[in-house]
PDB file of C-alpha atoms in Angstrom:
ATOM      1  CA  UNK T   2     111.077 -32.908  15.173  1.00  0.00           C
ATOM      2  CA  UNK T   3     108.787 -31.474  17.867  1.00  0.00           C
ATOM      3  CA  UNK T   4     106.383 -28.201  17.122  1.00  0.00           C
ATOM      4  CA  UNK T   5     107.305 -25.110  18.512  1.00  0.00           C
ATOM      5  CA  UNK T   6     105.444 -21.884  19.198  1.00  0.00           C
ATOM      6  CA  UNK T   7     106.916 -18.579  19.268  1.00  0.00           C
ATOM      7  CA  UNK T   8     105.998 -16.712  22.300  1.00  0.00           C
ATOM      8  CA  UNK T   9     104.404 -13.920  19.520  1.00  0.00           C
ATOM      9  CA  UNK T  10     102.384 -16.272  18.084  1.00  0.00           C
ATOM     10  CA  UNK T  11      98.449 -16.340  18.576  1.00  0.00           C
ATOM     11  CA  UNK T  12      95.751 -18.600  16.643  1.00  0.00           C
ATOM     12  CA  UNK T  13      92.288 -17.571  16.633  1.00  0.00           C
ATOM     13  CA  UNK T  14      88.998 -19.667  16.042  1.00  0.00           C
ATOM     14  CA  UNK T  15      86.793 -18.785  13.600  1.00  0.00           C
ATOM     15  CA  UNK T  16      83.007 -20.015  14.552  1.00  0.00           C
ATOM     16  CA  UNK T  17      81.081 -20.249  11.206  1.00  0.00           C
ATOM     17  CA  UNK T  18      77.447 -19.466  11.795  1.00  0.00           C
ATOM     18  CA  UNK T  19      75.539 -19.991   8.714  1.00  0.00           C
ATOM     19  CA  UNK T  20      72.733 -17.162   7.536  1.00  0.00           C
ATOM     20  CA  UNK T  21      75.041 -15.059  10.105  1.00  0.00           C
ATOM     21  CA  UNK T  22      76.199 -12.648   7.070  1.00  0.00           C
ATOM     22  CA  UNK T  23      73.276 -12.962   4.417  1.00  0.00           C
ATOM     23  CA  UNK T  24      70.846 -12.091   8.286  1.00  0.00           C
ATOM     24  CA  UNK T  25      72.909  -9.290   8.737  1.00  0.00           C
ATOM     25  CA  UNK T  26      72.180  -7.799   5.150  1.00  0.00           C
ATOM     26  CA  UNK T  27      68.688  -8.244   5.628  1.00  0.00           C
ATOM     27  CA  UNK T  28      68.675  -6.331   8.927  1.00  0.00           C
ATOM     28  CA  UNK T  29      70.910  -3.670   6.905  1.00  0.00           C
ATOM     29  CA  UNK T  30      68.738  -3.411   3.864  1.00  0.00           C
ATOM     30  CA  UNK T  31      65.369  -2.921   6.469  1.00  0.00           C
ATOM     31  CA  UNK T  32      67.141  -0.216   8.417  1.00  0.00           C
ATOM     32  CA  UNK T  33      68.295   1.496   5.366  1.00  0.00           C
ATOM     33  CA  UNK T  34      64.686   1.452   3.375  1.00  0.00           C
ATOM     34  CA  UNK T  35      62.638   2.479   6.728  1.00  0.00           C
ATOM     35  CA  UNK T  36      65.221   5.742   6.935  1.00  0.00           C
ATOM     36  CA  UNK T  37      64.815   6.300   3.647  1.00  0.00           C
ATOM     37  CA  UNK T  38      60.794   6.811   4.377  1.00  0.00           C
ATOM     38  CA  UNK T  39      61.289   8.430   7.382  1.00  0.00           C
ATOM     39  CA  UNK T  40      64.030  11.092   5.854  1.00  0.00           C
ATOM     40  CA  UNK T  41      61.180  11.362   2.853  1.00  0.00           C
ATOM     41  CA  UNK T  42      58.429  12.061   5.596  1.00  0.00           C
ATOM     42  CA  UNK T  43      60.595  14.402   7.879  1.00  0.00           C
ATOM     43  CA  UNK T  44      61.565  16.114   4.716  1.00  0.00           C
ATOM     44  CA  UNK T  45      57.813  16.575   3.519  1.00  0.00           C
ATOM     45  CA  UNK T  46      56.937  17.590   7.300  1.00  0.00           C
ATOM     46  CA  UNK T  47      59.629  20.637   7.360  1.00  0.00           C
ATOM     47  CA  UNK T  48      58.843  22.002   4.043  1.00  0.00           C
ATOM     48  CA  UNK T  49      55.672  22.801   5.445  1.00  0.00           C
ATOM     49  CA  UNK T  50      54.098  19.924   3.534  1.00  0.00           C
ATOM     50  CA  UNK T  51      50.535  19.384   5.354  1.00  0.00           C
ATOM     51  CA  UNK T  52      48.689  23.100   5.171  1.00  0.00           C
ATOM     52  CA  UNK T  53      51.476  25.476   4.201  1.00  0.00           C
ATOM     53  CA  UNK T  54      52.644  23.597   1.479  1.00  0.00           C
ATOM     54  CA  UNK T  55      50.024  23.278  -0.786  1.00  0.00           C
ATOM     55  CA  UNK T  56      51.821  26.572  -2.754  1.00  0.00           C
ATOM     56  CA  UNK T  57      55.035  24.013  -2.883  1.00  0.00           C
ATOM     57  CA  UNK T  58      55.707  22.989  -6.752  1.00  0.00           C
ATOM     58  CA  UNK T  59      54.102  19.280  -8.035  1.00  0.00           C
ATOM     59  CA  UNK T  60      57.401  18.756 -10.054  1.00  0.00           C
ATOM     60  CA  UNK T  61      59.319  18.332  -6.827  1.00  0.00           C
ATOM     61  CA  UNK T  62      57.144  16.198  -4.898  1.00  0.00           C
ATOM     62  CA  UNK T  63      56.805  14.228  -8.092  1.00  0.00           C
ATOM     63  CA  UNK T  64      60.369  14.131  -8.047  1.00  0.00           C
ATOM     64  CA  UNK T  65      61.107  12.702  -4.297  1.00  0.00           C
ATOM     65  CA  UNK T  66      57.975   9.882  -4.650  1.00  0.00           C
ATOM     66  CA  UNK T  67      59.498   8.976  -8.166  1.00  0.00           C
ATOM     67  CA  UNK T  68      63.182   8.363  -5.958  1.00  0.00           C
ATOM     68  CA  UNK T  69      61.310   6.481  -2.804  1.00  0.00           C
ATOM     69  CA  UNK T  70      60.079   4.095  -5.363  1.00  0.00           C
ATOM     70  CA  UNK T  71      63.704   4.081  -6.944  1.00  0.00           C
ATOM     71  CA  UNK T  72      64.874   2.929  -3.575  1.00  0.00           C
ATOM     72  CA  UNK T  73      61.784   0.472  -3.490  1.00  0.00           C
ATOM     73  CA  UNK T  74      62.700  -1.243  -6.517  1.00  0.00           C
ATOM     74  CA  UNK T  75      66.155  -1.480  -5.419  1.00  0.00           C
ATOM     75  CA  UNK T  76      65.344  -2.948  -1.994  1.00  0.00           C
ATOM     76  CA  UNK T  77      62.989  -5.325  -3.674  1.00  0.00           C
ATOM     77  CA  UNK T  78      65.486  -7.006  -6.143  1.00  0.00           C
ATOM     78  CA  UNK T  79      67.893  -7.236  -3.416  1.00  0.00           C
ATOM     79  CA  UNK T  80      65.054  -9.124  -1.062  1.00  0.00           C
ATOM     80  CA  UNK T  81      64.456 -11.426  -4.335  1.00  0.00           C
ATOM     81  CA  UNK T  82      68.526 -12.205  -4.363  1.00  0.00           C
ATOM     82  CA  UNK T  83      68.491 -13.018  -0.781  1.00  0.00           C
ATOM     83  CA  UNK T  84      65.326 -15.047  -0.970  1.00  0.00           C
ATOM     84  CA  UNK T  85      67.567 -17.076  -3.376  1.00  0.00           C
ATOM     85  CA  UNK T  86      69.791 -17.707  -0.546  1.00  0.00           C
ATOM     86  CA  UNK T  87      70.489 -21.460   0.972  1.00  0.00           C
ATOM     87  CA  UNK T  88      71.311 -20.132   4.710  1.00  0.00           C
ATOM     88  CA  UNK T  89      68.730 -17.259   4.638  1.00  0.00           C
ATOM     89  CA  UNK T  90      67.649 -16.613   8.433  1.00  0.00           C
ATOM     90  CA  UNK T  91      63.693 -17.011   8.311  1.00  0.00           C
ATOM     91  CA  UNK T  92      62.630 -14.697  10.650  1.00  0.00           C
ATOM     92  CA  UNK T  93      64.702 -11.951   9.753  1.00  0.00           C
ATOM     93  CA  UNK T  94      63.363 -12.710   5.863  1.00  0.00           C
ATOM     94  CA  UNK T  95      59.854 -12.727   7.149  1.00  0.00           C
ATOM     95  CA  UNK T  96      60.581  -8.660   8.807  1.00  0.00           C
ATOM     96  CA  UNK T  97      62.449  -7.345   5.577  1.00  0.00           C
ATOM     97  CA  UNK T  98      58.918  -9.113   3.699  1.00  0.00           C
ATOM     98  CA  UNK T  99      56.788  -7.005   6.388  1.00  0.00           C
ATOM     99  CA  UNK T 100      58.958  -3.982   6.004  1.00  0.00           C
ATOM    100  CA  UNK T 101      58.217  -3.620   2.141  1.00  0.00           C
ATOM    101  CA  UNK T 102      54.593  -4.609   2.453  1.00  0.00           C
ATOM    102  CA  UNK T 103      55.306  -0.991   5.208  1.00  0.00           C
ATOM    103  CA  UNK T 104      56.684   0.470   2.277  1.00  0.00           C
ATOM    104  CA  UNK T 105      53.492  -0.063  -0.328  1.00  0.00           C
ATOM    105  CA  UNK T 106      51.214   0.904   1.897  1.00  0.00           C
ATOM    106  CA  UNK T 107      52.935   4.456   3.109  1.00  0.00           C
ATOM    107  CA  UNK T 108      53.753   4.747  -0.652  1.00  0.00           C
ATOM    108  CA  UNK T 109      50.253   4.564  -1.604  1.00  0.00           C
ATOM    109  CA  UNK T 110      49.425   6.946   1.323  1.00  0.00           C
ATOM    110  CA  UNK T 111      51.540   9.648   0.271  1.00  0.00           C
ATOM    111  CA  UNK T 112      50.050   9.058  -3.822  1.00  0.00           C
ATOM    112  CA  UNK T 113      47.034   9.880  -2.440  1.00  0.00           C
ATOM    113  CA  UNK T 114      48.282  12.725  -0.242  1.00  0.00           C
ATOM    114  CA  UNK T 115      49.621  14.233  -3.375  1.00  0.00           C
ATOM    115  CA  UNK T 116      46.541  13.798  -5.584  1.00  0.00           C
ATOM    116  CA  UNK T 117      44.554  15.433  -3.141  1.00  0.00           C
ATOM    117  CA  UNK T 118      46.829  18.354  -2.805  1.00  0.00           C
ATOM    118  CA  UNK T 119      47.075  18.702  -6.575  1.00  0.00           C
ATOM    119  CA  UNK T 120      43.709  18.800  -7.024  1.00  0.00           C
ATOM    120  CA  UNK T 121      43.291  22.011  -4.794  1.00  0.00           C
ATOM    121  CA  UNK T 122      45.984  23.127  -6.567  1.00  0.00           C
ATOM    122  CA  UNK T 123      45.018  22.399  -9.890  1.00  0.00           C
ATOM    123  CA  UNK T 124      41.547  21.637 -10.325  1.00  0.00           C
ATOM    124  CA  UNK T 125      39.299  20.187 -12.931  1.00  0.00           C
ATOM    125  CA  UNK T 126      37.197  22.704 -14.930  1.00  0.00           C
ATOM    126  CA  UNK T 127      34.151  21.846 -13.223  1.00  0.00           C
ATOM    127  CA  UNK T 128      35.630  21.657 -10.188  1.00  0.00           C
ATOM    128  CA  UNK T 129      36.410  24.547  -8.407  1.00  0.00           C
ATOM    129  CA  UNK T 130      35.582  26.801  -5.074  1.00  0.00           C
ATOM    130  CA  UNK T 131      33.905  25.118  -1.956  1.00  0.00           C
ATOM    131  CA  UNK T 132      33.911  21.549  -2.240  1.00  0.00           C
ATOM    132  CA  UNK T 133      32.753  18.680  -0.205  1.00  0.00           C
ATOM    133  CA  UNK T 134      35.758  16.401  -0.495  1.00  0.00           C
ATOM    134  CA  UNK T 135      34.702  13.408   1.568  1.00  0.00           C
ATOM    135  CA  UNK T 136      33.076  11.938   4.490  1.00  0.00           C
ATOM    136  CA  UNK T 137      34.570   8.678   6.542  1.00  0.00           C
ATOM    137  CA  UNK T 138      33.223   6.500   9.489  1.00  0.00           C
ATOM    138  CA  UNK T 139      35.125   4.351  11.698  1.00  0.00           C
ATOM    139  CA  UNK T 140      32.590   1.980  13.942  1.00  0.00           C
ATOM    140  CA  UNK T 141      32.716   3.298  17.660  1.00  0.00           C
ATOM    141  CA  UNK T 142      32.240   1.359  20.747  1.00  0.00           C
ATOM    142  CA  UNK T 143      29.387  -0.313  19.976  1.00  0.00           C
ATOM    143  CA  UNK T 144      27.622  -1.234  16.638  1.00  0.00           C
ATOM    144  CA  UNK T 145      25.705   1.886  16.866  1.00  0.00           C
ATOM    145  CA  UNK T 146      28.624   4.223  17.668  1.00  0.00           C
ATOM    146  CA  UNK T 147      30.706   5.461  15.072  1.00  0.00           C
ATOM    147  CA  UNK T 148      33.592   8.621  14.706  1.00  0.00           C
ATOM    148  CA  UNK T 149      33.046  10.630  11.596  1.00  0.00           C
ATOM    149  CA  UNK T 150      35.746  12.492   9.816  1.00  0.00           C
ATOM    150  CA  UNK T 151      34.327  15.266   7.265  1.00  0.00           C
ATOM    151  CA  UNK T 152      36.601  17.514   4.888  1.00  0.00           C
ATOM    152  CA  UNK T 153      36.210  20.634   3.257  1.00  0.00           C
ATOM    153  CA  UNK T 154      38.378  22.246   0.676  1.00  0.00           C
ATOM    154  CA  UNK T 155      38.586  25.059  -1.537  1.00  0.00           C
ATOM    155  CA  UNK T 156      39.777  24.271  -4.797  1.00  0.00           C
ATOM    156  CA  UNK T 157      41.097  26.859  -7.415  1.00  0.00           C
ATOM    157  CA  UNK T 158      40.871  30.215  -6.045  1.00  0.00           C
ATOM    158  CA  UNK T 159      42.305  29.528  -2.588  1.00  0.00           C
ATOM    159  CA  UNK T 160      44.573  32.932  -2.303  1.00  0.00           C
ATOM    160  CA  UNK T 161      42.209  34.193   0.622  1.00  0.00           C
ATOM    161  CA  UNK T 162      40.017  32.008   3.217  1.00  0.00           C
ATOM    162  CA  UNK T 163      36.771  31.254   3.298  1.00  0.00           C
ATOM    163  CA  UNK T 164      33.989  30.747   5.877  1.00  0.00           C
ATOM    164  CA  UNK T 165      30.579  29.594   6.359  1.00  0.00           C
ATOM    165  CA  UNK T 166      28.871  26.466   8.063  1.00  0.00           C
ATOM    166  CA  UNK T 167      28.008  22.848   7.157  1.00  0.00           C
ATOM    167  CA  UNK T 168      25.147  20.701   8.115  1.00  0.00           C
ATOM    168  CA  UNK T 169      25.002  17.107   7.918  1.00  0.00           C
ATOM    169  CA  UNK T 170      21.964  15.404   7.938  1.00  0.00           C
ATOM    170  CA  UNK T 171      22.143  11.262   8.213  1.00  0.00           C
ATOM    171  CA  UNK T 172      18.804   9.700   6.287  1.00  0.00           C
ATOM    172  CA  UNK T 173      17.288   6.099   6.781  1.00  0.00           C
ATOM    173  CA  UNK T 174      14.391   4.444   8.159  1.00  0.00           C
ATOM    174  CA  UNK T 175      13.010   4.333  11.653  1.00  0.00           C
ATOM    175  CA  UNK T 176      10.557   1.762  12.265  1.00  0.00           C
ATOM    176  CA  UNK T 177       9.903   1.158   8.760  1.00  0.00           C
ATOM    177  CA  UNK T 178       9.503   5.077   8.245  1.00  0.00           C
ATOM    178  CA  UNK T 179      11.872   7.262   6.539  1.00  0.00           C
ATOM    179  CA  UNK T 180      13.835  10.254   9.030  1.00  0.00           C
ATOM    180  CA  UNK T 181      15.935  12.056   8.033  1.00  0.00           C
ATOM    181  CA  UNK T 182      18.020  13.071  10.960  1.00  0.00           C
ATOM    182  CA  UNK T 183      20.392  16.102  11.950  1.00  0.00           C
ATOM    183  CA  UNK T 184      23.956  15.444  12.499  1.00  0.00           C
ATOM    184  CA  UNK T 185      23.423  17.572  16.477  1.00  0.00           C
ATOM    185  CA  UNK T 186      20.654  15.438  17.273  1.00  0.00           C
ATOM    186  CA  UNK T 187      23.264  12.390  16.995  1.00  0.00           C
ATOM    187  CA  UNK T 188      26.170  14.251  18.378  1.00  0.00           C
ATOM    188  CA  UNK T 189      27.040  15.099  22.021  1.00  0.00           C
ATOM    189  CA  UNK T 190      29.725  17.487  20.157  1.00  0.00           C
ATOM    190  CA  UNK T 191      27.040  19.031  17.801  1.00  0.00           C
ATOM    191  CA  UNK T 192      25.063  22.079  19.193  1.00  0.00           C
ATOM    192  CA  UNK T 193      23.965  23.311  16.049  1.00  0.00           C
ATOM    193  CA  UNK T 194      22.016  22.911  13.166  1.00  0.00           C
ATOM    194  CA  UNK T 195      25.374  23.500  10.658  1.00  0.00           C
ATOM    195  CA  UNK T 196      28.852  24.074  11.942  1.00  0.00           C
ATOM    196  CA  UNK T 197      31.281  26.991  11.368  1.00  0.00           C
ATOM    197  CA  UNK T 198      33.977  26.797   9.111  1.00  0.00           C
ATOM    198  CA  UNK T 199      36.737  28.974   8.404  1.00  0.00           C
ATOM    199  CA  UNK T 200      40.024  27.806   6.090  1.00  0.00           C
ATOM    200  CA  UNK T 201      42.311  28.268   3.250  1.00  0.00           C
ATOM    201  CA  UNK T 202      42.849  25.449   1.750  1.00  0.00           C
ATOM    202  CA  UNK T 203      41.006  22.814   3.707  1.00  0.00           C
ATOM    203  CA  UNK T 204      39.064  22.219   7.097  1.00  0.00           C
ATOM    204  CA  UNK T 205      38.516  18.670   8.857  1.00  0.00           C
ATOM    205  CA  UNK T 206      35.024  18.824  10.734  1.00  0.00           C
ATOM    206  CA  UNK T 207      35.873  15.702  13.808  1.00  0.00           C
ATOM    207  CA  UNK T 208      33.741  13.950  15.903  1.00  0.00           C
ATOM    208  CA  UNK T 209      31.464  10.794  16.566  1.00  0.00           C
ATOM    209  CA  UNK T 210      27.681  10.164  16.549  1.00  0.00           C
ATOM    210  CA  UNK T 211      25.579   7.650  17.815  1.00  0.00           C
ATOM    211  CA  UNK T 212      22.442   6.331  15.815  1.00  0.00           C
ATOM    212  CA  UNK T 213      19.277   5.558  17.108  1.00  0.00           C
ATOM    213  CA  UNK T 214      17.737   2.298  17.872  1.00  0.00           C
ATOM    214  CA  UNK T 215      15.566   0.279  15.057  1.00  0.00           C
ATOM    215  CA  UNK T 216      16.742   3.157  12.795  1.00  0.00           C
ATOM    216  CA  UNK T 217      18.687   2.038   9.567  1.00  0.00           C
ATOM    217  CA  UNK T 218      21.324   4.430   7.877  1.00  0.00           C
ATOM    218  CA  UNK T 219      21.379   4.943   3.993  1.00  0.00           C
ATOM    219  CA  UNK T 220      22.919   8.039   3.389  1.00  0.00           C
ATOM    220  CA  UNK T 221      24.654  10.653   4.927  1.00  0.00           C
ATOM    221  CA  UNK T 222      23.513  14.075   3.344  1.00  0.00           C
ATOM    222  CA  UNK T 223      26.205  17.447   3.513  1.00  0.00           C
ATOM    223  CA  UNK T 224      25.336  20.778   2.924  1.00  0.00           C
ATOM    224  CA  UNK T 225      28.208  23.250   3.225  1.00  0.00           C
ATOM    225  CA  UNK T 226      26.981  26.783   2.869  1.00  0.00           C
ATOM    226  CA  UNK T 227      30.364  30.049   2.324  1.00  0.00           C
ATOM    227  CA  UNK T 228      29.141  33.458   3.313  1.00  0.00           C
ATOM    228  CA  UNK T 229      30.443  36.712   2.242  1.00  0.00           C
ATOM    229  CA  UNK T 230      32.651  37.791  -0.943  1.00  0.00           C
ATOM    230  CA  UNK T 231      32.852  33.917  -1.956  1.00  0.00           C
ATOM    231  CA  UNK T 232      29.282  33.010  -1.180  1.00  0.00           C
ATOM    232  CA  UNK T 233      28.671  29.684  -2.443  1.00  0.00           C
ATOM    233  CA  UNK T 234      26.917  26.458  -1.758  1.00  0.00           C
ATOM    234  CA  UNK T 235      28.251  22.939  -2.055  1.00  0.00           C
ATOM    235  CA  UNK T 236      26.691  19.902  -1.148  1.00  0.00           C
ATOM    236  CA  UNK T 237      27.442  15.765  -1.677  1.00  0.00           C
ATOM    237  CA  UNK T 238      25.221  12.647  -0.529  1.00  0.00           C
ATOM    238  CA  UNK T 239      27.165   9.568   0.373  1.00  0.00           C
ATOM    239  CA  UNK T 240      25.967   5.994   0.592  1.00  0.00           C
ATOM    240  CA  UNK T 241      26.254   4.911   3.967  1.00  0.00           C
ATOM    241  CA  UNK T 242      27.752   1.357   3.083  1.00  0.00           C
ATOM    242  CA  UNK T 243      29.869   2.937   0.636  1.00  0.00           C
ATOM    243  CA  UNK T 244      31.678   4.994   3.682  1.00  0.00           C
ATOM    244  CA  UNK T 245      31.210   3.177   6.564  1.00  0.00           C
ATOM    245  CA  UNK T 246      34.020   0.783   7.390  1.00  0.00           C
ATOM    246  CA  UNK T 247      32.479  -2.248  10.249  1.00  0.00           C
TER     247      UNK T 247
END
């Protein structure tokens, strides 16, 4: 008895490729987690979240961290049940592993974006008006070179701005002498002795300074002096190895 095909007939191959499907998820789950940050960003971004926002309510941005680490946890268990996997693709296991090591770090960014937001907001009891919230350095182009990032904030009372100006002195020993030395004198961007200031809720002071040679940094001294109806003084020392990032 022969074999005979219909004319309508067709057969198709079907090529297994193994980790094919289980690579696929893991491509899926990535794409799904990183829009899921960048809909939480973009959503933070047009509610006015970086100056304007500060007046927004702490329940709700409680709220959408608390449901980006629901969708954490979720994307987590499922990388542990595809870990478990026989014909897991390696490389696209080793980008889902980089994508949620992404995901702790800009989760841990945005924790600290809200804590420092809430504590304008709603500050300690002996906390309050001009503060001196912190001072960073980042090393420059050379080992004496470094970019400084200063902020101001006022805490509390922050219905109307304030103004004033801020010096920054950096202190340490010069050739086995102690100097203390004004932030202008190491600044190309510096003219004065203290620099204006003028904001609401916050003010970042920019720049980069370049230190002497044979001197040796210890601490960077601030001195932020408001003016006017909220005429205060505020002023912070910081350890320059405490700050300084090399």
């Amino acid at each position: 008895m022969s074999d005979t095909r219909k004319p309508s007939e067709e057969y198709v191959v079907i090529r297994h490729r193994p980790g094919h499907r289980l690579r696929r998820t893991v491509i899926l789950l990535t794409f799904t987690v990183v829009a899921a940050v960048a809909g939480y960003v973009a959503g933070l971004a047009q509610g006015g979240f970086r100056l304007s926002s500060v007046e927004a309510s702490s329940e709700q941005l409680v709220e959408e961290v608390e449901t980006l680490r629901g969708q954490y946890r979720e994307a987590r268990q499922n990388m542990v049940n595809l870990e478990r996997g026989r014909a897991i693709d390696e490389h696209a296991l080793r980008e889902a592993r980089n994508t949620m090591v992404n995901l702790e770090t800009r989760i841990s960014e945005l924790e600290a974006d809200l804590t420092f937001y809430r504590n304008i907001m709603a500050p300690s009891e002996t906390a309050e008006g001009l503060q001196v919230d912190r001072f960073t350095l980042l090393p420059g182009r050379d080992n004496r070179a470094f970019d400084f990032k200063l902020v101001l904030t006022q805490v509390g009372d922050n219905k109307s701005y304030i103004s004033g100006v801020v010096a920054v002195n950096v202190i340490g020993n010069l050739d086995g002498e102690k100097e203390v030395i004004a932030l202008r004198d190491l600044s190309d961007e510096i003219e004065d002795l203290g620099v204006a200031f003028r904001f609401r809720y916050f003010q970042d002071v920019e720049g980069s300074l370049m230190l002497p040679e044979n001197f040796e940094p210890l601490e960077i001294q601030v001195v932020a002096q408001a003016e006017g109806r909220k005429a205060s003084q505020a002023e912070r020392t910081f350890g320059w190895q405490q700050i300084a990032e090399y």
